[in-house]
Structure formats: C-alpha cells, structure tokens
Amino acid sequence: MSGKGSKGFALFQINSQDVWDADDREYQSIISPKVVQKTAEKVLELHRRESAIAEKRDDSLKNVESVEVKNPTVFPFEKFPKHAPGMGVRLRASPDDFPVAQQKLLDQGRIQRFRACINSSITDLAVLRQLSWSGVPEELRPTVWKLLCDYLPTSPDRRVTVLSDKRKQYSLFVSQYFHLRENPKHKPMFHQIQKDLTRMTLLYRRPEMVAMFERILFVWSMRHPGSGYVQGINDLLTPFFIVFLSEYTHVVLGLTNSTEASRMAFVAHVQVTEAGISR
C-alpha cells in the first residue's frame, strides 16, 4: 500500500500505540497501601464502638426490675420510634428481647392508657387514634374499632342507648330491604353475593352465619346504590365479624361437638354482632 492513505494510517498507528498496551501497573500505583490500611482501621474501630453501645443497651434492659405506670400519658408521633420501608432495625433493640414479665408490665400499661381514654367523660378520638397506631389490645379491639368507625358515641353514658337504637334500626332495614332479593331487578346482585359466600371457608356448614352475611351484604348494597355490591366486598366484612364477635365469646368456630345450649348462645351472639357490623 502506498500514497497518502498508507502514510496517514502509519502515523495513526504511531500516535495510538499506547492505547493497546495491556499494562495495569500504572493503575495499581494510584491507590496507596497506607490509605487502604487506614481505611480498614477506621471501619474496624467504628464497628467496635457500635458493638459496645449495643452491649450497654442490652445490659440496661436486663437491669430494669419493674415498670410502674402513673398518670397515663400519650406521646406525640414524633417521639415514637420511626420505621419506614428500607430502614434497618437492630435485632437487639427488638421488643422480642424484653423479658416476659417486663413485657407483660408494658402491655398492662398500654391497656391502662386505652381504658383511661375510652372511659373518660368524652373520648378524645385524636388521642385514641394515636394510641391505636401501634396496635390495639385484643380485649379492647371491638370497642376501639366501633369508636374509630363512628359507630359508638364518644360519651360512655350514651353508648348503651345508642347501640340499642342502632340494633332496632338494623332490624327495620332487614324488614324493608331483604325481601327484595327475589325481585328480578335485584336478583343478580343477590346471586353474586351467594357465589362469593360459597367460597368462604369461615362459613362452611354454618347456615346461620351464611344467612347473616347474606342479610348484611344485601342490605348494605341496597342502602348504597351508588356502588351496590361488588365481588369481594364479603372479604371486607370478615375482619369486622371476627373482631366484634370476640367481644361476646371466645369460643372457636368449630362447634360441631358442642352442646345445643352452646350453639344457641353462639347464635345469639352472632345476631348481636350482625346488628353491630351493618351500617
């Protein structure tokens, strides 16, 4: 090859020859071994400090002998431990590491704060929401849910009367609407409710509970024509049923071997619960 083209290519090869040299020694000299050693020492020292702090915290928890609850107070949200997706939490700081007796005392303190709020002359719903943020004690959950759902009045003196009036009102709604399930206009909606209920294992071989769910869902749908019944609404009803029924009985739903008296008592509790979860 000759001419200007060959001379230009030869000049290009000379100028770019260093690009193709596979020698990494110049890059290795950039990082100083002393810098690497100092960085490693800093990391190890930081780890030792964090471990010492964690051990001191564990020792302080073990030395706590009792927890005394006086004048229940409610702390603002910003003073609660902050958690968010992606934020690491040390396992040593977990509540599961508390001694059992100490944890029971803490639970009793929470229950006392809930009771003080619920039984005050006028329940402060803002305080109740704040207390409920980290969970509601099981024994108080039915009452707390009803208060937060605006089903119970904030005045304890009016709750018995209001509950009685609402149960009577629900009975009137059943008389007013439930017979319309056979109406050609509403029959498809009732059929969809029945289809959804057949898939609920909670209701398996419990005709009284199936009938209760049918009444609640159909009456609710008739009173909310804007949305009506949509497939899956029955699943929204289930947690309310479980929580509100627990207020009256802790009997497990497996009642096939129970006495007739127990079954009748259970049915009575179900009927009271039914009126409490239909709005």
Short mmCIF file of C-alpha atoms in Angstrom, two decimals:
data_model
loop_
_atom_site.label_atom_id
_atom_site.label_comp_id
_atom_site.label_asym_id
_atom_site.label_seq_id
_atom_site.Cartn_x
_atom_site.Cartn_y
_atom_site.Cartn_z
CA MET A 1 0.00 0.00 0.00
CA SER A 2 1.41 3.40 -0.92
CA GLY A 3 0.32 7.02 -1.18
CA LYS A 4 -1.22 9.47 1.27
CA GLY A 5 -3.58 6.84 2.67
CA SER A 6 -0.81 4.49 3.79
CA LYS A 7 1.24 7.30 5.34
CA GLY A 8 -1.80 8.57 7.25
CA PHE A 9 -2.56 5.12 8.66
CA ALA A 10 1.07 4.60 9.71
CA LEU A 11 1.03 7.94 11.54
CA PHE A 12 -2.23 6.95 13.28
CA GLN A 13 -0.66 3.68 14.47
CA ILE A 14 2.33 5.50 15.94
CA ASN A 15 0.15 8.02 17.83
CA SER A 16 -2.27 5.45 19.24
CA GLN A 17 0.10 2.62 20.05
CA ASP A 18 -0.08 3.25 23.83
CA VAL A 19 -3.85 2.62 23.85
CA TRP A 20 -3.33 -1.08 23.19
CA ASP A 21 -0.65 -1.67 25.87
CA ALA A 22 -2.18 -4.07 28.45
CA ASP A 23 -0.13 -2.86 31.42
CA ASP A 24 -2.12 -2.22 34.65
CA ARG A 25 0.83 -1.25 36.81
CA GLU A 26 0.17 2.46 36.38
CA TYR A 27 -3.36 2.00 37.81
CA GLN A 28 -2.13 -0.07 40.72
CA SER A 29 0.20 2.73 41.79
CA ILE A 30 -2.75 5.17 42.12
CA ILE A 31 -4.07 3.50 45.35
CA SER A 32 -1.65 3.80 48.22
CA PRO A 33 -1.33 0.78 50.56
CA LYS A 34 -1.20 3.21 53.51
CA VAL A 35 -4.57 4.67 52.55
CA VAL A 36 -6.07 1.19 52.32
CA GLN A 37 -4.74 0.26 55.76
CA LYS A 38 -6.04 3.47 57.40
CA THR A 39 -9.49 2.99 55.88
CA ALA A 40 -9.69 -0.58 57.15
CA GLU A 41 -8.65 0.52 60.65
CA LYS A 42 -11.37 3.20 60.71
CA VAL A 43 -14.04 0.67 59.69
CA LEU A 44 -12.96 -1.77 62.41
CA GLU A 45 -12.91 0.97 65.06
CA LEU A 46 -16.42 2.12 64.09
CA HIS A 47 -17.68 -1.46 64.31
CA ARG A 48 -16.14 -1.87 67.81
CA ARG A 49 -17.86 1.31 69.03
CA GLU A 50 -21.27 0.25 67.71
CA SER A 51 -20.91 -3.18 69.33
CA ALA A 52 -20.01 -1.60 72.68
CA ILE A 53 -23.05 0.70 72.55
CA ALA A 54 -25.36 -2.23 71.73
CA GLU A 55 -23.98 -4.27 74.64
CA LYS A 56 -24.52 -1.38 77.09
CA ARG A 57 -28.11 -1.03 75.89
CA ASP A 58 -28.74 -4.74 76.45
CA ASP A 59 -27.27 -4.53 79.97
CA SER A 60 -29.51 -1.59 80.85
CA LEU A 61 -32.59 -3.52 79.70
CA LYS A 62 -31.64 -6.51 81.85
CA ASN A 63 -31.22 -4.31 84.93
CA VAL A 64 -34.75 -2.93 84.74
CA GLU A 65 -36.68 -4.71 87.51
CA SER A 66 -40.15 -3.19 87.17
CA VAL A 67 -42.22 -0.76 85.20
CA GLU A 68 -44.67 1.45 87.08
CA VAL A 69 -47.47 3.19 85.21
CA LYS A 70 -48.57 6.52 86.68
CA ASN A 71 -50.82 9.15 85.13
CA PRO A 72 -51.15 7.64 81.65
CA THR A 73 -49.75 9.99 79.07
CA VAL A 74 -49.78 9.96 75.31
CA PHE A 75 -46.64 10.77 73.40
CA PRO A 76 -46.69 12.65 70.12
CA PHE A 77 -45.95 10.77 66.91
CA GLU A 78 -42.51 12.30 66.50
CA LYS A 79 -41.35 10.68 69.77
CA PHE A 80 -42.27 7.17 68.67
CA PRO A 81 -39.51 5.11 67.03
CA LYS A 82 -39.56 5.87 63.34
CA HIS A 83 -39.79 3.00 60.90
CA ALA A 84 -40.07 3.04 57.14
CA PRO A 85 -39.54 0.56 54.31
CA GLY A 86 -35.85 0.02 53.79
CA MET A 87 -34.76 1.31 57.21
CA GLY A 88 -32.70 -1.24 59.11
CA VAL A 89 -33.62 -2.09 62.70
CA ARG A 90 -31.18 -3.79 65.06
CA LEU A 91 -32.47 -7.14 66.25
CA ARG A 92 -31.08 -6.42 69.72
CA ALA A 93 -33.45 -3.45 70.03
CA SER A 94 -36.48 -5.58 69.19
CA PRO A 95 -39.30 -5.84 71.77
CA ASP A 96 -38.94 -9.61 71.48
CA ASP A 97 -35.75 -9.35 73.55
CA PHE A 98 -37.61 -7.97 76.59
CA PRO A 99 -38.04 -10.38 79.49
CA VAL A 100 -41.51 -11.89 79.52
CA ALA A 101 -42.50 -10.37 82.87
CA GLN A 102 -41.30 -6.94 81.81
CA GLN A 103 -43.19 -7.16 78.52
CA LYS A 104 -46.39 -8.05 80.40
CA LEU A 105 -45.99 -4.94 82.54
CA LEU A 106 -45.58 -2.82 79.44
CA ASP A 107 -48.71 -4.39 77.92
CA GLN A 108 -50.65 -3.65 81.10
CA GLY A 109 -49.52 -0.05 80.87
CA ARG A 110 -50.82 0.21 77.31
CA ILE A 111 -54.16 -1.31 78.32
CA GLN A 112 -54.47 1.20 81.16
CA ARG A 113 -53.86 4.09 78.78
CA PHE A 114 -56.51 2.75 76.40
CA ARG A 115 -59.04 2.31 79.20
CA ALA A 116 -58.37 5.80 80.54
CA CYS A 117 -59.06 7.22 77.08
CA ILE A 118 -62.15 5.09 76.35
CA ASN A 119 -63.77 5.62 79.75
CA SER A 120 -63.14 9.35 80.03
CA SER A 121 -66.21 11.61 80.12
CA ILE A 122 -65.69 12.35 76.41
CA THR A 123 -63.38 10.06 74.46
CA ASP A 124 -60.77 12.06 72.59
CA LEU A 125 -60.69 10.32 69.19
CA ALA A 126 -57.42 12.01 68.21
CA VAL A 127 -55.73 10.53 71.28
CA LEU A 128 -57.37 7.15 70.63
CA ARG A 129 -56.08 7.10 67.05
CA GLN A 130 -52.62 7.94 68.32
CA LEU A 131 -52.72 5.12 70.86
CA SER A 132 -54.02 2.70 68.23
CA TRP A 133 -51.24 3.49 65.77
CA SER A 134 -49.01 0.69 67.11
CA GLY A 135 -51.87 -1.79 67.61
CA VAL A 136 -54.90 -2.26 69.84
CA PRO A 137 -55.01 -4.78 72.72
CA GLU A 138 -57.22 -7.72 71.75
CA GLU A 139 -59.65 -7.35 74.64
CA LEU A 140 -60.35 -3.69 73.76
CA ARG A 141 -60.32 -4.03 69.98
CA PRO A 142 -64.12 -4.29 69.45
CA THR A 143 -64.83 -1.11 71.41
CA VAL A 144 -61.93 0.81 69.88
CA TRP A 145 -62.94 -0.15 66.33
CA LYS A 146 -66.53 0.95 66.94
CA LEU A 147 -65.37 4.28 68.31
CA LEU A 148 -62.96 4.93 65.46
CA CYS A 149 -65.63 3.94 62.90
CA ASP A 150 -68.03 6.45 64.49
CA TYR A 151 -70.43 3.66 65.40
CA LEU A 152 -70.26 4.38 69.13
CA PRO A 153 -70.65 7.88 70.62
CA THR A 154 -67.70 9.42 72.42
CA SER A 155 -69.77 9.74 75.61
CA PRO A 156 -69.79 6.45 77.60
CA ASP A 157 -73.15 7.37 79.15
CA ARG A 158 -74.87 7.29 75.75
CA ARG A 159 -73.35 4.10 74.33
CA VAL A 160 -75.87 1.58 75.65
CA THR A 161 -78.82 3.63 74.39
CA VAL A 162 -77.24 4.33 71.00
CA LEU A 163 -76.37 0.65 70.48
CA SER A 164 -79.94 -0.38 71.29
CA ASP A 165 -81.35 2.18 68.85
CA LYS A 166 -79.00 1.08 66.07
CA ARG A 167 -79.90 -2.58 66.51
CA LYS A 168 -83.58 -1.70 66.21
CA GLN A 169 -82.81 0.37 63.14
CA TYR A 170 -80.98 -2.55 61.53
CA SER A 171 -83.98 -4.83 62.13
CA LEU A 172 -86.14 -2.30 60.30
CA PHE A 173 -83.68 -2.21 57.39
CA VAL A 174 -83.83 -6.02 57.11
CA SER A 175 -87.64 -5.90 57.02
CA GLN A 176 -87.55 -3.10 54.47
CA TYR A 177 -84.97 -4.44 52.01
CA PHE A 178 -84.18 -8.14 52.38
CA HIS A 179 -87.40 -9.42 50.79
CA LEU A 180 -86.38 -7.58 47.60
CA ARG A 181 -83.65 -10.16 46.93
CA GLU A 182 -86.17 -12.14 44.85
CA ASN A 183 -87.06 -9.09 42.77
CA PRO A 184 -85.83 -9.59 39.15
CA LYS A 185 -84.07 -6.22 39.36
CA HIS A 186 -82.01 -7.19 42.40
CA LYS A 187 -81.77 -10.96 41.96
CA PRO A 188 -78.44 -10.87 40.02
CA MET A 189 -76.83 -8.89 42.84
CA PHE A 190 -78.05 -11.35 45.48
CA HIS A 191 -76.83 -14.24 43.32
CA GLN A 192 -73.34 -12.68 43.21
CA ILE A 193 -73.38 -12.38 47.00
CA GLN A 194 -74.26 -16.06 47.32
CA LYS A 195 -71.48 -17.05 44.91
CA ASP A 196 -68.90 -15.14 46.94
CA LEU A 197 -70.10 -16.64 50.22
CA THR A 198 -69.76 -20.21 48.94
CA ARG A 199 -66.01 -19.59 48.65
CA MET A 200 -65.62 -18.54 52.29
CA THR A 201 -64.29 -21.37 54.45
CA LEU A 202 -65.31 -19.38 57.53
CA LEU A 203 -68.96 -20.13 56.72
CA TYR A 204 -68.53 -23.81 55.91
CA ARG A 205 -71.50 -25.76 57.34
CA ARG A 206 -72.75 -22.75 59.27
CA PRO A 207 -76.15 -21.88 57.77
CA GLU A 208 -76.92 -19.27 60.44
CA MET A 209 -73.73 -17.40 59.58
CA VAL A 210 -74.34 -17.67 55.83
CA ALA A 211 -77.80 -16.17 56.33
CA MET A 212 -76.31 -13.38 58.45
CA PHE A 213 -73.71 -12.48 55.80
CA GLU A 214 -76.41 -12.52 53.12
CA ARG A 215 -78.55 -10.07 55.08
CA ILE A 216 -75.71 -7.71 55.91
CA LEU A 217 -74.30 -7.59 52.38
CA PHE A 218 -77.66 -7.28 50.64
CA VAL A 219 -78.99 -4.58 52.99
CA TRP A 220 -75.74 -2.63 52.74
CA SER A 221 -75.82 -2.81 48.94
CA MET A 222 -79.43 -1.62 48.80
CA ARG A 223 -78.60 1.33 51.05
CA HIS A 224 -75.58 2.24 48.89
CA PRO A 225 -76.98 2.16 45.34
CA GLY A 226 -74.07 4.25 44.05
CA SER A 227 -71.72 1.31 44.35
CA GLY A 228 -74.05 -1.61 45.01
CA TYR A 229 -72.44 -4.97 45.62
CA VAL A 230 -69.06 -5.62 44.02
CA GLN A 231 -67.37 -9.00 44.03
CA GLY A 232 -65.07 -9.31 47.05
CA ILE A 233 -66.89 -6.96 49.43
CA ASN A 234 -67.64 -10.03 51.56
CA ASP A 235 -63.92 -10.23 52.39
CA LEU A 236 -64.06 -6.71 53.83
CA LEU A 237 -66.83 -7.83 56.16
CA THR A 238 -64.90 -10.77 57.64
CA PRO A 239 -62.45 -8.91 59.95
CA PHE A 240 -65.29 -6.84 61.44
CA PHE A 241 -67.27 -10.02 62.10
CA ILE A 242 -64.33 -11.73 63.83
CA VAL A 243 -63.41 -8.71 65.96
CA PHE A 244 -66.94 -7.79 67.02
CA LEU A 245 -67.91 -11.38 67.80
CA SER A 246 -64.87 -11.71 70.07
CA GLU A 247 -66.49 -9.13 72.36
CA TYR A 248 -69.15 -11.68 73.33
CA THR A 249 -67.46 -15.04 73.06
CA HIS A 250 -64.01 -16.56 72.67
CA VAL A 251 -65.42 -19.89 71.53
CA VAL A 252 -63.64 -21.26 68.50
CA LEU A 253 -65.85 -21.51 65.43
CA GLY A 254 -65.53 -25.32 65.40
CA LEU A 255 -68.74 -26.07 67.26
CA THR A 256 -69.71 -29.39 65.71
CA ASN A 257 -69.28 -31.23 69.05
CA SER A 258 -70.73 -28.54 71.31
CA THR A 259 -73.98 -28.82 73.19
CA GLU A 260 -77.21 -27.37 71.86
CA ALA A 261 -77.13 -24.73 74.60
CA SER A 262 -73.71 -23.60 73.46
CA ARG A 263 -74.89 -23.44 69.88
CA MET A 264 -77.90 -21.35 70.86
CA ALA A 265 -75.68 -18.99 72.83
CA PHE A 266 -73.36 -18.70 69.86
CA VAL A 267 -76.25 -17.91 67.52
CA ALA A 268 -77.45 -15.22 69.93
CA HIS A 269 -74.01 -13.64 69.94
CA VAL A 270 -73.92 -13.78 66.15
CA GLN A 271 -77.25 -11.96 65.94
CA VAL A 272 -76.00 -9.18 68.20
CA THR A 273 -72.79 -8.95 66.18
CA GLU A 274 -74.77 -8.77 62.94
CA ALA A 275 -76.51 -5.59 64.03
CA GLY A 276 -73.18 -4.12 65.05
CA ILE A 277 -71.37 -4.53 61.72
CA SER A 278 -74.06 -3.41 59.27
CA ARG A 279 -74.08 0.29 58.59
#
